[in-house]
mmCIF file of C-alpha atoms in Angstrom:
data_model
loop_
_atom_site.group_PDB
_atom_site.id
_atom_site.type_symbol
_atom_site.label_atom_id
_atom_site.label_comp_id
_atom_site.label_asym_id
_atom_site.label_seq_id
_atom_site.Cartn_x
_atom_site.Cartn_y
_atom_site.Cartn_z
ATOM 1 C CA MET A 1 0.000 0.000 0.000
ATOM 2 C CA ALA A 2 1.302 3.412 -0.898
ATOM 3 C CA HIS A 3 1.873 5.666 2.072
ATOM 4 C CA PRO A 4 2.832 9.313 2.459
ATOM 5 C CA SER A 5 6.548 10.084 2.431
ATOM 6 C CA THR A 6 8.354 10.664 5.709
ATOM 7 C CA GLU A 7 8.928 14.269 4.525
ATOM 8 C CA GLN A 8 5.172 14.659 4.292
ATOM 9 C CA VAL A 9 4.728 13.308 7.819
ATOM 10 C CA TRP A 10 7.429 15.701 9.106
ATOM 11 C CA ASP A 11 5.518 18.567 7.486
ATOM 12 C CA TRP A 12 2.346 17.519 9.273
ATOM 13 C CA LEU A 13 4.141 17.221 12.596
ATOM 14 C CA ASP A 14 5.579 20.667 12.005
ATOM 15 C CA THR A 15 2.094 22.158 12.344
ATOM 16 C CA ILE A 16 1.319 20.696 15.780
ATOM 17 C CA PRO A 17 1.707 23.330 18.502
ATOM 18 C CA ASP A 18 3.346 22.454 21.799
ATOM 19 C CA PRO A 19 0.453 22.112 24.256
ATOM 20 C CA GLU A 20 2.099 24.289 26.911
ATOM 21 C CA ILE A 21 3.864 26.808 24.668
ATOM 22 C CA PRO A 22 1.596 26.973 21.613
ATOM 23 C CA ALA A 23 3.805 29.596 19.936
ATOM 24 C CA ILE A 24 6.179 26.856 18.839
ATOM 25 C CA THR A 25 5.608 23.485 17.201
ATOM 26 C CA LEU A 26 6.739 20.042 18.298
ATOM 27 C CA THR A 27 9.448 20.043 15.626
ATOM 28 C CA ASP A 28 10.620 23.519 16.726
ATOM 29 C CA LEU A 29 11.067 22.057 20.195
ATOM 30 C CA GLY A 30 13.264 19.299 18.776
ATOM 31 C CA ILE A 31 11.500 16.438 20.527
ATOM 32 C CA ILE A 32 10.558 14.509 17.366
ATOM 33 C CA ARG A 33 13.664 12.387 16.848
ATOM 34 C CA ASN A 34 12.630 10.240 13.908
ATOM 35 C CA VAL A 35 9.838 9.436 11.494
ATOM 36 C CA GLY A 36 9.802 6.172 9.583
ATOM 37 C CA TRP A 37 7.678 3.412 8.170
ATOM 38 C CA ASP A 38 7.558 -0.123 9.470
ATOM 39 C CA GLY A 39 5.489 -1.816 6.797
ATOM 40 C CA ASP A 40 2.220 0.105 6.842
ATOM 41 C CA THR A 41 2.788 1.509 10.340
ATOM 42 C CA CYS A 42 4.048 5.047 10.714
ATOM 43 C CA VAL A 43 6.601 5.088 13.530
ATOM 44 C CA VAL A 44 7.228 8.430 15.237
ATOM 45 C CA THR A 45 10.034 8.576 17.786
ATOM 46 C CA VAL A 46 9.589 11.190 20.498
ATOM 47 C CA THR A 47 11.911 12.154 23.353
ATOM 48 C CA PRO A 48 10.569 13.792 26.524
ATOM 49 C CA THR A 49 11.821 17.250 27.497
ATOM 50 C CA TYR A 50 11.774 16.461 31.238
ATOM 51 C CA SER A 51 11.106 12.987 32.597
ATOM 52 C CA GLY A 52 8.124 14.217 34.584
ATOM 53 C CA CYS A 53 6.755 16.700 32.081
ATOM 54 C CA PRO A 54 2.974 16.309 32.261
ATOM 55 C CA ALA A 55 2.669 17.429 28.639
ATOM 56 C CA THR A 56 4.365 14.262 27.365
ATOM 57 C CA SER A 57 1.251 12.115 27.209
ATOM 58 C CA LEU A 58 -0.752 14.993 25.781
ATOM 59 C CA ILE A 59 1.906 15.488 23.103
ATOM 60 C CA ASN A 60 1.634 11.828 22.121
ATOM 61 C CA MET A 61 -2.127 12.170 21.868
ATOM 62 C CA GLU A 62 -1.817 15.314 19.739
ATOM 63 C CA ILE A 63 0.560 13.550 17.345
ATOM 64 C CA GLU A 64 -1.754 10.598 16.997
ATOM 65 C CA THR A 65 -4.827 12.788 16.483
ATOM 66 C CA ALA A 66 -3.104 14.959 13.879
ATOM 67 C CA LEU A 67 -1.787 12.031 11.884
ATOM 68 C CA ARG A 68 -5.184 10.326 11.955
ATOM 69 C CA GLU A 69 -6.746 13.493 10.603
ATOM 70 C CA HIS A 70 -4.326 13.202 7.681
ATOM 71 C CA GLY A 71 -5.611 9.721 7.012
ATOM 72 C CA LEU A 72 -2.949 7.598 8.688
ATOM 73 C CA GLU A 73 -4.412 4.572 10.433
ATOM 74 C CA LYS A 74 -1.535 2.645 11.909
ATOM 75 C CA ILE A 75 0.634 4.828 14.096
ATOM 76 C CA GLU A 76 3.246 3.787 16.590
ATOM 77 C CA LEU A 77 4.794 6.219 19.043
ATOM 78 C CA LYS A 78 8.193 5.270 20.367
ATOM 79 C CA ARG A 79 9.807 6.850 23.405
ATOM 80 C CA GLN A 80 13.516 7.499 23.126
ATOM 81 C CA LEU A 81 15.450 8.596 26.214
ATOM 82 C CA SER A 82 18.950 8.646 24.799
ATOM 83 C CA PRO A 83 20.476 10.887 23.650
ATOM 84 C CA ALA A 84 18.691 13.011 26.242
ATOM 85 C CA TRP A 85 16.829 16.045 24.907
ATOM 86 C CA THR A 86 18.784 19.253 24.868
ATOM 87 C CA THR A 87 17.675 22.787 24.106
ATOM 88 C CA ASP A 88 20.377 22.758 21.392
ATOM 89 C CA TRP A 89 17.833 20.864 19.298
ATOM 90 C CA MET A 90 15.434 23.768 19.293
ATOM 91 C CA SER A 91 15.089 25.258 15.803
ATOM 92 C CA GLU A 92 16.150 28.811 14.939
ATOM 93 C CA ARG A 93 12.563 29.523 13.995
ATOM 94 C CA GLY A 94 11.456 28.145 17.377
ATOM 95 C CA ARG A 95 13.874 30.407 19.225
ATOM 96 C CA ARG A 96 12.656 33.420 17.303
ATOM 97 C CA LYS A 97 9.006 32.584 17.908
ATOM 98 C CA LEU A 98 9.622 32.053 21.619
ATOM 99 C CA GLU A 99 11.108 35.516 21.908
ATOM 100 C CA GLU A 100 8.232 37.091 19.998
ATOM 101 C CA TYR A 101 5.867 35.284 22.379
ATOM 102 C CA GLY A 102 7.634 36.851 25.387
ATOM 103 C CA ILE A 103 9.783 33.887 26.451
ATOM 104 C CA ALA A 104 13.548 34.386 26.352
ATOM 105 C CA PRO A 105 15.119 31.529 24.363
ATOM 106 C CA PRO A 106 17.765 29.270 25.962
ATOM 107 C CA GLN A 107 21.343 30.554 25.950
ATOM 108 C CA PRO A 108 24.549 28.575 26.486
ATOM 109 C CA ALA A 109 25.534 31.087 29.180
ATOM 110 C CA GLY A 110 22.692 29.721 31.323
ATOM 111 C CA GLY A 111 20.612 32.878 31.446
ATOM 112 C CA PRO A 112 18.740 35.098 28.979
ATOM 113 C CA ASP A 113 20.859 37.534 26.986
ATOM 114 C CA LYS A 114 18.112 40.174 27.026
ATOM 115 C CA CYS A 115 14.583 40.995 28.075
ATOM 116 C CA PRO A 116 12.139 39.654 25.451
ATOM 117 C CA HIS A 117 9.931 42.722 25.965
ATOM 118 C CA CYS A 118 12.264 45.718 25.740
ATOM 119 C CA GLY A 119 15.592 44.177 24.751
ATOM 120 C CA SER A 120 17.468 45.453 27.794
ATOM 121 C CA THR A 121 20.375 43.327 29.016
ATOM 122 C CA ASN A 122 19.791 44.527 32.573
ATOM 123 C CA VAL A 123 17.992 41.386 33.812
ATOM 124 C CA GLU A 124 17.941 39.327 36.995
ATOM 125 C CA LYS A 125 16.860 35.833 37.982
ATOM 126 C CA LEU A 126 13.815 35.462 40.216
ATOM 127 C CA SER A 127 13.681 31.688 40.406
ATOM 128 C CA GLN A 128 15.273 28.698 38.735
ATOM 129 C CA PHE A 129 11.829 27.228 38.099
ATOM 130 C CA GLY A 130 8.820 28.596 36.300
ATOM 131 C CA SER A 131 5.335 27.804 35.104
ATOM 132 C CA THR A 132 6.447 24.618 33.295
ATOM 133 C CA PRO A 133 9.398 22.263 33.921
ATOM 134 C CA CYS A 134 11.298 23.799 30.996
ATOM 135 C CA LYS A 135 11.199 27.431 32.170
ATOM 136 C CA ALA A 136 12.683 29.713 34.826
ATOM 137 C CA GLN A 137 11.492 33.132 36.021
ATOM 138 C CA TRP A 138 13.456 36.293 35.333
ATOM 139 C CA ARG A 139 12.782 40.017 35.561
ATOM 140 C CA CYS A 140 13.883 43.001 33.550
ATOM 141 C CA LYS A 141 15.311 45.766 35.712
ATOM 142 C CA ASP A 142 14.649 48.422 33.080
ATOM 143 C CA CYS A 143 11.077 47.825 31.938
ATOM 144 C CA LEU A 144 10.369 46.027 35.243
ATOM 145 C CA GLU A 145 8.427 43.253 33.504
ATOM 146 C CA PRO A 146 8.846 39.681 34.705
ATOM 147 C CA PHE A 147 9.365 37.111 31.962
ATOM 148 C CA ASP A 148 9.868 33.407 31.385
ATOM 149 C CA TYR A 149 13.255 32.105 30.330
ATOM 150 C CA PHE A 150 13.482 28.773 28.551
ATOM 151 C CA LYS A 151 16.036 26.820 30.614
ATOM 152 C CA CYS A 152 19.118 25.636 28.789
ATOM 153 C CA ILE A 153 19.743 21.914 29.286
ATOM 154 C CA MET B 1 10.377 -10.992 52.146
ATOM 155 C CA THR B 2 12.301 -11.000 48.927
ATOM 156 C CA GLN B 3 15.388 -12.899 50.031
ATOM 157 C CA LYS B 4 15.877 -14.496 46.624
ATOM 158 C CA SER B 5 14.667 -11.534 44.636
ATOM 159 C CA ASP B 6 16.626 -10.569 41.530
ATOM 160 C CA PRO B 7 19.288 -8.058 42.673
ATOM 161 C CA LYS B 8 18.638 -5.850 39.660
ATOM 162 C CA PHE B 9 14.955 -5.682 40.556
ATOM 163 C CA GLU B 10 15.891 -4.782 44.123
ATOM 164 C CA ALA B 11 18.335 -2.120 42.950
ATOM 165 C CA LEU B 12 15.742 -0.585 40.622
ATOM 166 C CA LEU B 13 13.218 -0.476 43.467
ATOM 167 C CA ARG B 14 15.755 1.424 45.554
ATOM 168 C CA LEU B 15 16.232 4.003 42.808
ATOM 169 C CA GLY B 16 12.523 4.243 42.098
ATOM 170 C CA ASP B 17 11.383 4.321 45.714
ATOM 171 C CA ASN B 18 13.864 7.027 46.719
ATOM 172 C CA ALA B 19 12.540 9.205 43.905
ATOM 173 C CA LEU B 20 8.912 8.286 44.585
ATOM 174 C CA ILE B 21 8.869 8.908 48.318
ATOM 175 C CA LEU B 22 10.945 12.083 48.136
ATOM 176 C CA GLY B 23 8.840 13.273 45.199
ATOM 177 C CA HIS B 24 5.687 12.696 47.221
ATOM 178 C CA ARG B 25 7.111 14.443 50.268
ATOM 179 C CA VAL B 26 8.185 17.482 48.251
ATOM 180 C CA SER B 27 4.805 17.619 46.523
ATOM 181 C CA GLU B 28 3.196 18.077 49.959
ATOM 182 C CA TRP B 29 4.483 21.658 49.805
ATOM 183 C CA CYS B 30 2.357 22.443 46.773
ATOM 184 C CA GLY B 31 0.224 25.425 47.776
ATOM 185 C CA HIS B 32 1.993 25.794 51.139
ATOM 186 C CA ALA B 33 5.481 27.131 50.401
ATOM 187 C CA PRO B 34 6.609 30.429 51.969
ATOM 188 C CA VAL B 35 6.622 32.289 48.647
ATOM 189 C CA LEU B 36 5.169 31.597 45.211
ATOM 190 C CA GLU B 37 8.561 31.064 43.538
ATOM 191 C CA GLU B 38 9.494 28.408 46.076
ATOM 192 C CA ASP B 39 6.116 26.765 45.716
ATOM 193 C CA ILE B 40 6.652 26.456 41.983
ATOM 194 C CA ALA B 41 10.243 25.306 42.402
ATOM 195 C CA LEU B 42 9.277 22.593 44.887
ATOM 196 C CA ALA B 43 6.417 21.376 42.711
ATOM 197 C CA ASN B 44 8.714 21.203 39.678
ATOM 198 C CA THR B 45 11.354 19.312 41.651
ATOM 199 C CA ALA B 46 8.690 16.860 42.775
ATOM 200 C CA LEU B 47 7.545 16.481 39.188
ATOM 201 C CA ASP B 48 11.048 15.622 37.979
ATOM 202 C CA LEU B 49 11.375 13.057 40.770
ATOM 203 C CA LEU B 50 8.039 11.469 39.926
ATOM 204 C CA GLY B 51 9.067 11.327 36.270
ATOM 205 C CA GLN B 52 12.259 9.541 37.264
ATOM 206 C CA THR B 53 10.188 7.242 39.473
ATOM 207 C CA SER B 54 8.061 6.105 36.579
ATOM 208 C CA LEU B 55 11.143 5.351 34.452
ATOM 209 C CA TRP B 56 12.781 3.299 37.222
ATOM 210 C CA LEU B 57 9.669 1.441 38.346
ATOM 211 C CA GLU B 58 8.552 0.722 34.801
ATOM 212 C CA TYR B 59 11.880 -0.997 34.208
ATOM 213 C CA ALA B 60 11.710 -2.719 37.609
ATOM 214 C CA GLY B 61 8.377 -4.232 36.580
ATOM 215 C CA GLU B 62 9.887 -5.479 33.306
ATOM 216 C CA VAL B 63 12.897 -6.996 35.076
ATOM 217 C CA GLU B 64 10.608 -8.686 37.581
ATOM 218 C CA GLY B 65 8.615 -10.183 34.722
ATOM 219 C CA LYS B 66 5.311 -10.519 36.553
ATOM 220 C CA GLY B 67 3.458 -8.007 34.459
ATOM 221 C CA ARG B 68 3.419 -5.244 37.074
ATOM 222 C CA SER B 69 3.327 -1.667 35.783
ATOM 223 C CA ALA B 70 5.062 1.288 37.441
ATOM 224 C CA ASP B 71 1.671 2.274 38.881
ATOM 225 C CA ASP B 72 1.074 -1.217 40.306
ATOM 226 C CA ILE B 73 4.438 -1.101 42.036
ATOM 227 C CA ALA B 74 3.944 2.433 43.358
ATOM 228 C CA PHE B 75 0.374 2.117 44.542
ATOM 229 C CA LEU B 76 -0.140 -1.512 45.498
ATOM 230 C CA ARG B 77 2.782 -2.394 47.736
ATOM 231 C CA ASP B 78 2.775 -2.122 51.493
ATOM 232 C CA ALA B 79 5.447 -0.421 53.604
ATOM 233 C CA TRP B 80 7.674 -3.501 54.047
ATOM 234 C CA ASP B 81 8.112 -3.790 50.278
ATOM 235 C CA PHE B 82 9.478 -0.267 49.920
ATOM 236 C CA ARG B 83 13.239 0.099 49.433
ATOM 237 C CA ASN B 84 13.822 3.813 49.960
ATOM 238 C CA VAL B 85 16.277 5.242 52.476
ATOM 239 C CA LEU B 86 14.845 6.651 55.701
ATOM 240 C CA LEU B 87 16.050 10.169 54.844
ATOM 241 C CA VAL B 88 13.438 10.641 52.129
ATOM 242 C CA GLU B 89 10.453 9.467 54.157
ATOM 243 C CA LEU B 90 11.048 11.860 57.069
ATOM 244 C CA PRO B 91 8.403 14.564 57.453
ATOM 245 C CA ASN B 92 9.137 17.849 55.705
ATOM 246 C CA GLY B 93 9.630 19.834 58.912
ATOM 247 C CA ASP B 94 10.089 23.511 58.152
ATOM 248 C CA PHE B 95 11.236 24.875 54.795
ATOM 249 C CA GLY B 96 14.876 24.693 55.923
ATOM 250 C CA GLN B 97 14.594 21.019 56.775
ATOM 251 C CA THR B 98 12.970 20.284 53.424
ATOM 252 C CA ILE B 99 15.722 22.111 51.534
ATOM 253 C CA MET B 100 18.526 20.536 53.573
ATOM 254 C CA ARG B 101 17.125 17.051 52.961
ATOM 255 C CA GLN B 102 16.819 17.909 49.284
ATOM 256 C CA TYR B 103 20.412 19.102 49.103
ATOM 257 C CA LEU B 104 21.871 16.064 50.875
ATOM 258 C CA PHE B 105 19.905 13.775 48.571
ATOM 259 C CA ASP B 106 20.420 15.808 45.381
ATOM 260 C CA VAL B 107 24.213 15.605 45.550
ATOM 261 C CA PHE B 108 24.055 11.846 46.094
ATOM 262 C CA ASN B 109 21.495 11.452 43.325
ATOM 263 C CA ARG B 110 23.562 13.434 40.827
ATOM 264 C CA LEU B 111 26.779 11.537 41.606
ATOM 265 C CA ASN B 112 24.935 8.215 41.386
ATOM 266 C CA LEU B 113 23.245 9.088 38.096
ATOM 267 C CA GLU B 114 26.445 10.460 36.563
ATOM 268 C CA ALA B 115 28.186 7.172 37.363
ATOM 269 C CA MET B 116 25.265 5.144 36.000
ATOM 270 C CA LYS B 117 25.544 6.855 32.613
ATOM 271 C CA THR B 118 28.204 4.263 31.789
ATOM 272 C CA SER B 119 26.212 1.331 33.204
ATOM 273 C CA THR B 120 26.594 -1.981 31.403
ATOM 274 C CA ASP B 121 22.790 -2.061 31.390
ATOM 275 C CA THR B 122 21.807 0.161 28.457
ATOM 276 C CA ARG B 123 18.361 0.969 29.786
ATOM 277 C CA ILE B 124 19.770 2.110 33.120
ATOM 278 C CA ALA B 125 22.393 4.184 31.301
ATOM 279 C CA GLU B 126 19.678 5.874 29.227
ATOM 280 C CA ILE B 127 17.468 6.700 32.198
ATOM 281 C CA ALA B 128 20.513 7.987 34.099
ATOM 282 C CA GLU B 129 21.535 10.210 31.194
ATOM 283 C CA LYS B 130 18.100 11.825 31.220
ATOM 284 C CA ALA B 131 17.750 12.084 35.001
ATOM 285 C CA ALA B 132 21.315 13.338 35.606
ATOM 286 C CA LYS B 133 20.528 16.599 33.818
ATOM 287 C CA GLU B 134 17.548 17.183 36.082
ATOM 288 C CA ALA B 135 19.494 16.220 39.202
ATOM 289 C CA ALA B 136 22.286 18.667 38.309
ATOM 290 C CA TYR B 137 19.700 21.435 38.098
ATOM 291 C CA HIS B 138 18.236 20.407 41.446
ATOM 292 C CA VAL B 139 21.645 20.567 43.115
ATOM 293 C CA GLU B 140 22.205 24.047 41.733
ATOM 294 C CA ARG B 141 19.066 25.266 43.444
ATOM 295 C CA SER B 142 19.159 23.320 46.715
ATOM 296 C CA GLU B 143 22.831 24.181 47.226
ATOM 297 C CA GLY B 144 22.214 27.864 46.570
ATOM 298 C CA THR B 145 19.253 27.887 48.930
ATOM 299 C CA VAL B 146 21.138 26.078 51.705
ATOM 300 C CA ILE B 147 23.967 28.620 51.414
ATOM 301 C CA GLY B 148 21.500 31.505 51.325
ATOM 302 C CA LEU B 149 19.700 30.313 54.449
ATOM 303 C CA GLY B 150 22.857 29.293 56.331
ATOM 304 C CA ASP B 151 24.658 32.531 55.595
ATOM 305 C CA GLY B 152 21.443 34.513 55.975
ATOM 306 C CA THR B 153 19.663 35.900 58.998
ATOM 307 C CA GLU B 154 20.137 34.730 62.554
ATOM 308 C CA GLU B 155 16.871 32.829 62.408
ATOM 309 C CA SER B 156 17.449 31.203 59.012
ATOM 310 C CA HIS B 157 20.935 30.144 60.138
ATOM 311 C CA ARG B 158 19.623 28.617 63.352
ATOM 312 C CA ARG B 159 16.818 26.757 61.612
ATOM 313 C CA ILE B 160 18.921 25.292 58.824
ATOM 314 C CA GLN B 161 21.628 24.295 61.326
ATOM 315 C CA ASP B 162 18.914 22.470 63.304
ATOM 316 C CA ALA B 163 17.855 20.744 60.088
ATOM 317 C CA LEU B 164 21.425 19.641 59.407
ATOM 318 C CA ASN B 165 21.737 18.249 62.936
ATOM 319 C CA ILE B 166 18.597 16.165 62.451
ATOM 320 C CA LEU B 167 19.361 14.965 58.915
ATOM 321 C CA TRP B 168 23.108 14.366 58.905
ATOM 322 C CA PRO B 169 22.918 10.938 60.612
ATOM 323 C CA TYR B 170 20.214 9.855 58.169
ATOM 324 C CA ALA B 171 22.313 10.908 55.171
ATOM 325 C CA GLN B 172 24.956 8.347 56.136
ATOM 326 C CA GLU B 173 22.539 5.588 55.134
ATOM 327 C CA LEU B 174 22.992 6.595 51.496
ATOM 328 C CA PHE B 175 26.441 4.988 51.628
ATOM 329 C CA ILE B 176 25.619 1.679 53.308
ATOM 330 C CA THR B 177 26.622 -1.125 50.966
ATOM 331 C CA ASP B 178 24.971 -4.539 51.040
ATOM 332 C CA GLU B 179 25.073 -7.680 48.879
ATOM 333 C CA VAL B 180 22.698 -6.200 46.282
ATOM 334 C CA ASP B 181 24.993 -3.199 45.821
ATOM 335 C CA GLU B 182 28.052 -5.417 45.656
ATOM 336 C CA GLU B 183 26.553 -7.608 42.993
ATOM 337 C CA MET B 184 25.364 -4.640 40.929
ATOM 338 C CA ALA B 185 28.731 -2.926 41.227
ATOM 339 C CA LYS B 186 30.604 -6.076 40.227
ATOM 340 C CA ALA B 187 28.467 -6.371 37.107
ATOM 341 C CA GLY B 188 29.064 -2.682 36.323
ATOM 342 C CA VAL B 189 25.342 -1.930 36.483
ATOM 343 C CA ILE B 190 25.125 0.512 39.405
ATOM 344 C CA PRO B 191 28.076 1.932 41.366
ATOM 345 C CA ASP B 192 28.797 0.834 44.907
ATOM 346 C CA PRO B 193 27.360 3.653 47.068
ATOM 347 C CA LYS B 194 30.579 3.706 49.090
ATOM 348 C CA SER B 195 32.498 4.697 45.977
ATOM 349 C CA LEU B 196 30.512 7.953 45.903
ATOM 350 C CA GLN B 197 31.066 8.867 49.530
ATOM 351 C CA ASP B 198 34.350 10.800 49.195
ATOM 352 C CA ALA B 199 33.041 12.945 46.368
ATOM 353 C CA TRP B 200 29.794 13.547 48.264
ATOM 354 C CA ASN B 201 31.631 14.502 51.440
ATOM 355 C CA ALA B 202 33.983 16.875 49.661
ATOM 356 C CA GLU B 203 31.173 18.636 47.826
ATOM 357 C CA VAL B 204 28.660 18.765 50.678
ATOM 358 C CA ARG B 205 31.157 19.805 53.340
ATOM 359 C CA GLY B 206 32.430 22.555 51.029
ATOM 360 C CA ALA B 207 28.964 23.981 50.546
ATOM 361 C CA LEU B 208 28.084 23.664 54.237
ATOM 362 C CA ALA B 209 31.240 25.567 55.127
ATOM 363 C CA GLU B 210 30.259 28.285 52.693
ATOM 364 C CA ALA B 211 26.844 28.293 54.348
ATOM 365 C CA THR B 212 28.653 28.894 57.686
ATOM 366 C CA LEU B 213 27.096 25.691 59.025
ATOM 367 C CA GLU B 214 28.753 23.174 61.287
ATOM 368 C CA VAL B 215 28.694 19.526 60.378
ATOM 369 C CA PRO B 216 27.687 17.527 63.470
ATOM 370 C CA GLU B 217 30.756 15.940 65.050
ATOM 371 C CA ALA B 218 29.218 12.554 65.704
ATOM 372 C CA HIS B 219 29.985 9.889 63.135
ATOM 373 C CA PHE B 220 26.790 8.203 64.192
ATOM 374 C CA GLY B 221 24.623 6.888 61.417
ATOM 375 C CA HIS B 222 21.258 5.229 61.850
ATOM 376 C CA ARG B 223 21.844 1.512 62.022
ATOM 377 C CA GLY B 224 18.822 0.200 60.238
ATOM 378 C CA SER B 225 18.302 0.808 56.563
ATOM 379 C CA GLY B 226 15.162 1.239 54.529
ATOM 380 C CA LYS B 227 16.899 0.033 51.388
ATOM 381 C CA ASP B 228 16.572 -3.654 52.228
ATOM 382 C CA GLY B 229 13.058 -3.225 53.572
ATOM 383 C CA ARG B 230 13.954 -4.432 57.039
ATOM 384 C CA MET B 231 13.334 -1.068 58.598
ATOM 385 C CA HIS B 232 11.251 2.015 57.951
ATOM 386 C CA THR B 233 10.191 4.872 60.167
ATOM 387 C CA GLU B 234 6.566 5.135 61.244
ATOM 388 C CA HIS B 235 6.218 7.934 58.724
ATOM 389 C CA LEU B 236 6.264 5.715 55.641
ATOM 390 C CA GLY B 237 2.950 4.065 56.461
ATOM 391 C CA HIS B 238 1.351 7.473 56.850
ATOM 392 C CA ILE B 239 2.678 8.564 53.453
ATOM 393 C CA LEU B 240 1.213 5.458 51.864
ATOM 394 C CA THR B 241 -2.229 6.043 53.350
ATOM 395 C CA GLN B 242 -2.297 9.348 51.480
ATOM 396 C CA MET B 243 -0.472 8.297 48.333
ATOM 397 C CA GLN B 244 -2.276 5.027 47.797
ATOM 398 C CA TRP B 245 -5.772 5.578 49.138
ATOM 399 C CA LEU B 246 -7.396 6.223 45.783
ATOM 400 C CA GLN B 247 -6.071 3.024 44.189
ATOM 401 C CA ARG B 248 -6.923 1.086 47.321
ATOM 402 C CA ALA B 249 -10.435 2.487 47.566
ATOM 403 C CA TYR B 250 -11.155 2.392 43.843
ATOM 404 C CA PRO B 251 -8.877 -0.280 42.345
ATOM 405 C CA GLY B 252 -7.864 0.312 38.744
ATOM 406 C CA GLN B 253 -9.167 3.881 38.556
ATOM 407 C CA GLU B 254 -7.500 5.979 35.906
ATOM 408 C CA TRP B 255 -7.122 9.727 35.563
#
């Protein structure tokens, strides 16, 4: 039976928003590690961001729902732990969209390079943890706005 | 009693139960922490630990080969089948005691996970690789908070010193080695806890000094250990009544 190309499946996955940060897609986040066909079964390999991230099961459901809507019937979701997810896998587009959304993208230095609202580099950390496992809370000392920073791991 | 139990199953229960019981304890702070940022931080730490729990216990169930899921193992065992150290089942106490317990455990957890990244058991190595990143982040925060409280106000110093005095003897249990550990270490699966003790001591004592805290002089460590199931504090049973009541009252219920 003819089935859609893996490129086609990647394109579909690229339209699924992250359930907790809808500004970026699952492929922007870098958690889709592989797409392939095993006979007539479409196998999507996903890696979790954090081992306890509550969005993981929701993400799997979103992938399955989206692919079914595109007519795929047999779908297998594989969990891959290694290599462990790193924010280095986030796409350039994802980083840009995060910043536009008001979340400072991850930086190798371990903290945001600037405030996503006003661009000031005069920022300080409020807490190492934030509203989701992948974020920390920072504040801009110039525009005084608090903002989320996407933790670098 | 699981005298003849597979040592790998036992070792996985120890990893899973430490994360599960500490994760549950830390989650008790949700909605009660002194400030919002700490509330969120504690809840996220608990979440990471519960995520690690499910990875360890899922594998434990597979190794056991009796068809038990991670949930079955977490929710349907009684206190004597738990293999966590006593440190993690102690009540939270005040915020200082919670953070001190977290710090003493976090450093051990990170060292243990780092060493397990090269385990001869691929699955364990993969879980460790994932969990080590989270543990490193936890250490960063618990260490910073311990130093902040120790080298803080008169009251914060006194309270976190009290916490250290209570918890230090319990922390020594992390390094008790028994036949399960020896067998796992020999097979290159999980490091002998004793092999981590020098690194733990150097790191923890350094941070405690920076926190202007005094390590209790006594070399006393609690004799009994929760890791072989022969001993638990009275607190574990109380945790289980809360943690397990839903599955006990309504068996098989799903979210």
